[in-house]
Amino acid sequence: QLMLGKGDSCAPNRRHQLVLLLSCSLSARGPGEVQQVQRRDACLWVVRIASAAACPIRVSEECAPNCPRAWLGDGECDPSCRNDACGFDGGDCDNGAEETEADA
């Protein structure tokens, strides 16, 4: 639930609400891609976001936990892939690529 500033209401005795729905997408880059924004009523917003972070990870198929292969070599240095087993994120962490927000 998202609470906006003091005294900010969308209807008498109601506050704004924001619902985030995450779906798995290994091809999504960065924090995710907004798929849909819906205003259900005056006070309720629903936002659907596709993100690789929402995908279940099978550790046996990955070089490290929470490091999908789609993240390797994608131009972003992902903290969970920054290790020898993942080749330092497929070279992303070696070649001066910017770190993701979670890394900062």
XYZ file of N, CA and C in Angstrom:
312
model
N 0.841 -1.168 0.000
C 0.000 0.000 0.000
C 0.883 1.226 0.000
N 0.486 2.227 -0.769
C 1.242 3.469 -0.878
C 0.476 4.569 -0.182
N 1.082 5.197 0.788
C 0.453 6.312 1.481
C 1.090 7.594 0.963
N 0.277 8.489 0.468
C 0.784 9.755 -0.029
C 0.831 10.769 1.102
N 1.158 12.003 0.782
C 1.369 13.032 1.788
C 0.208 13.236 2.750
N 0.514 13.839 3.897
C -0.481 14.080 4.938
C -1.657 14.861 4.359
N -2.844 14.372 4.617
C -4.043 15.047 4.151
C -4.402 14.750 2.708
N -3.576 13.982 2.005
C -3.851 13.656 0.607
C -4.783 12.458 0.560
N -5.984 12.663 0.059
C -6.920 11.548 -0.047
C -7.553 11.577 -1.427
N -7.982 10.439 -1.897
C -8.571 10.328 -3.219
C -10.089 10.368 -3.146
N -10.631 10.102 -1.984
C -12.070 10.135 -1.734
C -12.241 10.340 -0.236
N -13.399 10.782 0.192
C -13.586 10.982 1.639
C -13.242 9.716 2.433
N -12.403 9.873 3.419
C -11.991 8.788 4.327
C -11.259 7.640 3.634
N -10.678 7.867 2.463
C -9.892 6.833 1.765
C -8.572 7.425 1.310
N -7.572 6.593 1.248
C -6.251 7.005 0.755
C -5.942 6.251 -0.531
N -4.976 6.758 -1.278
C -4.524 6.089 -2.500
C -3.901 4.742 -2.147
N -4.080 3.749 -3.016
C -3.431 2.454 -2.866
C -2.765 2.100 -4.186
N -1.603 1.492 -4.099
C -0.860 1.041 -5.264
C -0.544 -0.434 -5.079
N -0.964 -1.266 -6.039
C -0.693 -2.698 -5.999
C 0.303 -3.015 -7.112
N 1.423 -3.631 -6.768
C 2.429 -4.032 -7.754
C 2.342 -5.541 -7.946
N 2.161 -5.967 -9.192
C 2.120 -7.387 -9.525
C 3.351 -7.712 -10.360
N 4.195 -8.617 -9.886
C 5.413 -8.994 -10.591
C 5.202 -10.294 -11.339
N 5.705 -10.342 -12.573
C 5.661 -11.585 -13.343
C 7.071 -11.916 -13.817
N 7.331 -13.185 -14.005
C 8.648 -13.667 -14.401
C 8.908 -13.377 -15.877
N 10.060 -12.779 -16.157
C 10.516 -12.563 -17.530
C 12.038 -12.526 -17.509
N 12.675 -13.596 -17.954
C 14.142 -13.632 -17.950
C 14.741 -12.661 -18.954
N 13.968 -12.186 -19.913
C 14.488 -11.245 -20.894
C 14.372 -9.789 -20.434
N 13.677 -9.537 -19.339
C 13.531 -8.171 -18.828
C 14.880 -7.677 -18.321
N 15.193 -6.444 -18.629
C 16.466 -5.860 -18.196
C 16.246 -4.879 -17.064
N 17.294 -4.656 -16.303
C 17.207 -3.709 -15.201
C 16.210 -4.177 -14.149
N 15.579 -3.226 -13.479
C 14.645 -3.600 -12.413
C 13.340 -4.205 -12.921
N 13.068 -4.092 -14.202
C 11.859 -4.675 -14.778
C 11.234 -3.760 -15.811
N 10.234 -4.290 -16.496
C 9.545 -3.533 -17.539
C 8.068 -3.439 -17.173
N 7.540 -2.223 -17.182
C 6.127 -2.023 -16.885
C 5.313 -2.565 -18.053
N 4.422 -3.495 -17.752
C 3.574 -4.090 -18.782
C 2.212 -3.423 -18.859
N 1.695 -3.006 -17.712
C 0.347 -2.463 -17.687
C 0.156 -1.600 -16.444
N -0.573 -0.503 -16.609
C -0.969 0.338 -15.489
C -2.477 0.493 -15.573
N -3.163 0.136 -14.505
C -4.623 0.220 -14.476
C -5.062 1.076 -13.303
N -6.040 1.908 -13.556
C -6.683 2.632 -12.465
C -8.027 1.957 -12.244
N -8.133 1.219 -11.149
C -9.343 0.431 -10.887
C -10.488 1.294 -10.381
N -10.171 2.285 -9.571
C -11.154 3.271 -9.129
C -10.391 4.520 -8.728
N -11.058 5.468 -8.122
C -10.416 6.743 -7.787
C -9.220 6.573 -6.859
N -9.186 5.477 -6.111
C -8.139 5.306 -5.102
C -7.191 4.145 -5.358
N -7.483 3.286 -6.307
C -6.705 2.059 -6.477
C -6.035 1.999 -7.845
N -4.700 1.837 -7.837
C -3.897 1.673 -9.046
C -3.254 0.293 -9.003
N -3.226 -0.405 -10.145
C -2.563 -1.702 -10.254
C -1.510 -1.589 -11.355
N -0.272 -1.958 -11.027
C 0.839 -1.888 -11.978
C 1.418 -3.288 -12.138
N 1.480 -3.772 -13.384
C 2.083 -5.079 -13.672
C 3.490 -4.850 -14.217
N 4.459 -5.545 -13.611
C 5.862 -5.390 -13.985
C 6.453 -6.763 -14.281
N 7.124 -6.879 -15.436
C 7.846 -8.103 -15.784
C 9.300 -7.922 -15.355
N 9.824 -8.889 -14.609
C 11.175 -8.769 -14.081
C 11.821 -10.141 -13.958
N 13.115 -10.204 -14.248
C 13.845 -11.457 -14.050
C 13.961 -11.772 -12.563
N 13.908 -10.751 -11.716
C 13.994 -10.962 -10.272
C 12.794 -11.727 -9.740
N 11.693 -11.765 -10.480
C 10.493 -12.477 -10.043
C 10.512 -13.954 -10.458
N 11.534 -14.368 -11.181
C 11.598 -15.741 -11.682
C 12.200 -16.683 -10.648
N 11.617 -17.875 -10.522
C 12.250 -18.864 -9.640
C 13.579 -19.303 -10.257
N 14.562 -19.479 -9.418
C 15.898 -19.837 -9.896
C 16.216 -21.264 -9.460
N 16.614 -22.080 -10.425
C 17.111 -23.419 -10.105
C 18.633 -23.316 -10.054
N 19.147 -23.384 -8.850
C 20.571 -23.149 -8.641
C 21.426 -24.091 -9.465
N 20.987 -25.323 -9.669
C 21.800 -26.286 -10.396
C 22.019 -25.883 -11.854
N 21.154 -25.040 -12.397
C 21.292 -24.617 -13.793
C 21.951 -23.251 -13.928
N 22.263 -22.616 -12.825
C 22.843 -21.278 -12.857
C 24.271 -21.326 -12.327
N 25.043 -20.323 -12.680
C 26.410 -20.261 -12.174
C 26.446 -19.796 -10.721
N 25.368 -19.124 -10.262
C 25.247 -18.672 -8.876
C 23.766 -18.461 -8.577
N 23.369 -18.556 -7.303
C 21.974 -18.301 -6.959
C 21.557 -16.893 -7.394
N 20.362 -16.784 -7.922
C 19.798 -15.506 -8.364
C 20.612 -14.831 -9.465
N 21.186 -15.628 -10.340
C 21.909 -15.099 -11.495
C 21.443 -15.833 -12.753
N 20.313 -15.419 -13.331
C 19.843 -16.060 -14.564
C 20.836 -15.852 -15.700
N 20.949 -16.830 -16.562
C 21.893 -16.728 -17.687
C 21.610 -15.521 -18.573
N 20.358 -15.074 -18.625
C 20.011 -13.906 -19.438
C 20.707 -12.638 -18.934
N 21.124 -12.626 -17.674
C 21.797 -11.456 -17.124
C 23.278 -11.427 -17.480
N 23.851 -12.567 -17.871
C 25.285 -12.623 -18.176
C 25.559 -11.900 -19.491
N 26.488 -10.978 -19.455
C 26.890 -10.273 -20.673
C 25.845 -9.340 -21.230
N 24.965 -8.800 -20.382
C 23.906 -7.911 -20.866
C 24.253 -6.436 -20.760
N 25.496 -6.117 -20.355
C 25.922 -4.725 -20.269
C 25.731 -4.109 -18.894
N 25.127 -4.833 -17.951
C 24.956 -4.347 -16.583
C 25.706 -5.268 -15.635
N 26.382 -4.687 -14.669
C 27.091 -5.468 -13.667
C 26.110 -5.839 -12.557
N 25.660 -7.094 -12.551
C 24.690 -7.574 -11.566
C 25.422 -8.181 -10.375
N 25.154 -7.693 -9.152
C 25.887 -8.162 -7.973
C 25.833 -9.675 -7.766
N 24.683 -10.299 -8.034
C 24.578 -11.741 -7.788
C 25.382 -12.557 -8.797
N 25.825 -11.938 -9.883
C 26.601 -12.638 -10.918
C 28.082 -12.267 -10.878
N 28.468 -11.416 -9.948
C 29.851 -10.936 -9.882
C 30.698 -11.921 -9.090
N 31.114 -13.000 -9.772
C 31.960 -14.012 -9.129
C 32.676 -14.811 -10.218
N 33.648 -15.602 -9.808
C 34.425 -16.400 -10.768
C 33.548 -17.360 -11.563
N 32.596 -18.038 -10.884
C 31.767 -19.043 -11.547
C 30.938 -18.453 -12.683
N 30.548 -17.196 -12.557
C 29.729 -16.530 -13.586
C 30.580 -15.674 -14.514
N 31.892 -15.784 -14.410
C 32.766 -14.991 -15.264
C 32.586 -13.501 -15.035
N 32.366 -13.131 -13.766
C 32.117 -11.735 -13.395
C 31.043 -11.129 -14.291
N 29.872 -11.817 -14.255
C 28.677 -11.397 -14.994
C 28.941 -11.383 -16.497
N 29.605 -12.414 -16.965
C 29.871 -12.522 -18.399
C 30.742 -11.393 -18.921
N 31.568 -10.825 -18.030
C 32.451 -9.724 -18.412
C 31.881 -8.357 -18.097
N 30.617 -8.281 -17.711
C 30.004 -6.981 -17.426
C 30.676 -6.271 -16.262
N 31.155 -7.018 -15.274
C 31.767 -6.389 -14.103
C 33.253 -6.121 -14.323
N 33.821 -6.659 -15.391
C 35.239 -6.448 -15.678
C 35.474 -5.293 -16.641
N 34.493 -5.019 -17.500
C 34.755 -4.068 -18.591
C 34.252 -2.661 -18.309
N 34.059 -2.319 -17.026
C 33.670 -0.955 -16.676
C 32.191 -0.680 -16.837
N 31.371 -1.709 -16.999
C 29.931 -1.502 -17.113
C 29.429 -0.906 -15.801
N 28.409 -0.076 -15.890
C 27.854 0.535 -14.683
C 27.196 -0.533 -13.823
N 27.280 -0.311 -12.500
C 26.656 -1.221 -11.574
C 25.169 -0.930 -11.515
N 24.368 -1.941 -11.167
C 22.934 -1.746 -11.027
C 22.653 -0.953 -9.759
N 21.432 -0.425 -9.619
C 21.062 0.378 -8.448
C 21.226 -0.404 -7.157
N 20.936 -1.711 -7.187
C 21.046 -2.518 -5.967
C 22.482 -2.586 -5.492
N 23.423 -2.328 -6.398
C 24.846 -2.417 -6.083
C 25.384 -1.118 -5.501
N 24.703 -0.027 -5.762
C 25.213 1.284 -5.362
C 25.085 1.515 -3.876
